[in-house]
């Protein structure tokens, strides 16, 4: 188990996931962060910085499921309203996959409890039923990966700024540029936002009135100016990310 956990963690660091799902069983519900928060007991609500977004993601999965949203079809007297639950509110767990992915990988992950039976006697029949029940949910949830603000963070000469932080005003959780070509992705609910790109050694850049529409992607590119270049009065050509794609790179955005 330790080896598989380490392997999963190492693999997650090599990709740039936007959304994630962990599948469990033993209940019928969609569980979202926080799974555990210091200072809170099991049964208390642990609100993450993206609580509204996680609730929306969880409901998208539950409402598209064949039965999860229906309290009467949940397990063993469970009564999860809308078929969703905050992790710590249900039961407290530290170092779970969804919290770790959210904090360390900027991946917005939920945990899906697939059903009441942990050890089915007829695996094939159970698999077919689970697949049918979750089919629409998986695709509806996955589609939300496109409801993001995305783009690039570059220097004036077009060098990708790995590790740059993308912050949204009012949300105390930034995401980071992890892709080698300078791309970032930031899932958001519909609304109008102020978004800032920062990187140590560079002047921050703020984009105001960024509109996010349901089901659509908003592209916002950032060019950050080095503080050293300004202090040294260097003259440079400005890189325009919209006009300088290499062949095929458009598909990565």
JSON list of N, CA and C in Angstrom, two decimals, residues 12 16 23 37 49 59 115 169-170 176 186 194 215 235 238 251-253:
[
{"chain": "A", "resi": 12, "resn": "UNK", "atom": "N", "xyz": [1.29, 11.89, -10.02]},
{"chain": "A", "resi": 12, "resn": "UNK", "atom": "CA", "xyz": [0.48, 13.13, -10.00]},
{"chain": "A", "resi": 12, "resn": "UNK", "atom": "C", "xyz": [1.34, 14.36, -10.19]},
{"chain": "A", "resi": 16, "resn": "UNK", "atom": "N", "xyz": [-0.53, 17.63, -15.17]},
{"chain": "A", "resi": 16, "resn": "UNK", "atom": "CA", "xyz": [-1.17, 18.87, -14.73]},
{"chain": "A", "resi": 16, "resn": "UNK", "atom": "C", "xyz": [-2.69, 18.67, -14.69]},
{"chain": "A", "resi": 23, "resn": "UNK", "atom": "N", "xyz": [-12.52, 6.87, -6.42]},
{"chain": "A", "resi": 23, "resn": "UNK", "atom": "CA", "xyz": [-13.68, 6.00, -6.24]},
{"chain": "A", "resi": 23, "resn": "UNK", "atom": "C", "xyz": [-13.50, 5.10, -5.03]},
{"chain": "A", "resi": 37, "resn": "UNK", "atom": "N", "xyz": [-9.51, 18.92, 9.08]},
{"chain": "A", "resi": 37, "resn": "UNK", "atom": "CA", "xyz": [-8.97, 20.25, 9.36]},
{"chain": "A", "resi": 37, "resn": "UNK", "atom": "C", "xyz": [-8.60, 20.33, 10.83]},
{"chain": "A", "resi": 49, "resn": "UNK", "atom": "N", "xyz": [-11.09, 26.90, 0.89]},
{"chain": "A", "resi": 49, "resn": "UNK", "atom": "CA", "xyz": [-11.20, 28.19, 0.19]},
{"chain": "A", "resi": 49, "resn": "UNK", "atom": "C", "xyz": [-12.11, 28.15, -1.03]},
{"chain": "A", "resi": 59, "resn": "UNK", "atom": "N", "xyz": [-22.39, 18.44, -6.61]},
{"chain": "A", "resi": 59, "resn": "UNK", "atom": "CA", "xyz": [-23.79, 18.35, -7.03]},
{"chain": "A", "resi": 59, "resn": "UNK", "atom": "C", "xyz": [-23.90, 17.93, -8.50]},
{"chain": "A", "resi": 115, "resn": "UNK", "atom": "N", "xyz": [-21.40, 2.85, -3.70]},
{"chain": "A", "resi": 115, "resn": "UNK", "atom": "CA", "xyz": [-22.55, 2.04, -3.32]},
{"chain": "A", "resi": 115, "resn": "UNK", "atom": "C", "xyz": [-22.37, 1.39, -1.97]},
{"chain": "A", "resi": 169, "resn": "UNK", "atom": "N", "xyz": [-9.05, 37.05, -6.50]},
{"chain": "A", "resi": 169, "resn": "UNK", "atom": "CA", "xyz": [-9.46, 37.90, -5.38]},
{"chain": "A", "resi": 169, "resn": "UNK", "atom": "C", "xyz": [-10.65, 37.28, -4.65]},
{"chain": "A", "resi": 170, "resn": "UNK", "atom": "N", "xyz": [-10.53, 37.15, -3.33]},
{"chain": "A", "resi": 170, "resn": "UNK", "atom": "CA", "xyz": [-11.61, 36.60, -2.53]},
{"chain": "A", "resi": 170, "resn": "UNK", "atom": "C", "xyz": [-11.50, 35.11, -2.28]},
{"chain": "A", "resi": 176, "resn": "UNK", "atom": "N", "xyz": [-0.84, 27.15, -9.57]},
{"chain": "A", "resi": 176, "resn": "UNK", "atom": "CA", "xyz": [0.50, 27.45, -10.02]},
{"chain": "A", "resi": 176, "resn": "UNK", "atom": "C", "xyz": [0.74, 26.98, -11.46]},
{"chain": "A", "resi": 186, "resn": "UNK", "atom": "N", "xyz": [-7.44, 27.30, -14.04]},
{"chain": "A", "resi": 186, "resn": "UNK", "atom": "CA", "xyz": [-8.06, 27.65, -12.76]},
{"chain": "A", "resi": 186, "resn": "UNK", "atom": "C", "xyz": [-9.59, 27.49, -12.87]},
{"chain": "A", "resi": 194, "resn": "UNK", "atom": "N", "xyz": [-11.33, 39.14, -10.35]},
{"chain": "A", "resi": 194, "resn": "UNK", "atom": "CA", "xyz": [-10.05, 39.83, -10.48]},
{"chain": "A", "resi": 194, "resn": "UNK", "atom": "C", "xyz": [-8.96, 38.80, -10.24]},
{"chain": "A", "resi": 215, "resn": "UNK", "atom": "N", "xyz": [-19.86, 26.49, -18.57]},
{"chain": "A", "resi": 215, "resn": "UNK", "atom": "CA", "xyz": [-19.56, 25.61, -19.68]},
{"chain": "A", "resi": 215, "resn": "UNK", "atom": "C", "xyz": [-18.56, 26.14, -20.67]},
{"chain": "A", "resi": 235, "resn": "UNK", "atom": "N", "xyz": [16.29, 47.13, -22.74]},
{"chain": "A", "resi": 235, "resn": "UNK", "atom": "CA", "xyz": [15.30, 47.20, -23.81]},
{"chain": "A", "resi": 235, "resn": "UNK", "atom": "C", "xyz": [15.07, 45.81, -24.34]},
{"chain": "A", "resi": 238, "resn": "UNK", "atom": "N", "xyz": [8.68, 42.60, -26.72]},
{"chain": "A", "resi": 238, "resn": "UNK", "atom": "CA", "xyz": [7.58, 41.99, -25.96]},
{"chain": "A", "resi": 238, "resn": "UNK", "atom": "C", "xyz": [7.06, 40.78, -26.71]},
{"chain": "A", "resi": 251, "resn": "UNK", "atom": "N", "xyz": [-3.48, 23.28, -29.16]},
{"chain": "A", "resi": 251, "resn": "UNK", "atom": "CA", "xyz": [-4.28, 22.21, -28.59]},
{"chain": "A", "resi": 251, "resn": "UNK", "atom": "C", "xyz": [-4.01, 22.01, -27.11]},
{"chain": "A", "resi": 252, "resn": "UNK", "atom": "N", "xyz": [-2.90, 22.53, -26.60]},
{"chain": "A", "resi": 252, "resn": "UNK", "atom": "CA", "xyz": [-2.57, 22.35, -25.21]},
{"chain": "A", "resi": 252, "resn": "UNK", "atom": "C", "xyz": [-3.29, 23.35, -24.33]},
{"chain": "A", "resi": 253, "resn": "UNK", "atom": "N", "xyz": [-3.81, 24.40, -24.92]},
{"chain": "A", "resi": 253, "resn": "UNK", "atom": "CA", "xyz": [-4.48, 25.42, -24.12]},
{"chain": "A", "resi": 253, "resn": "UNK", "atom": "C", "xyz": [-5.91, 25.04, -23.77]}
]
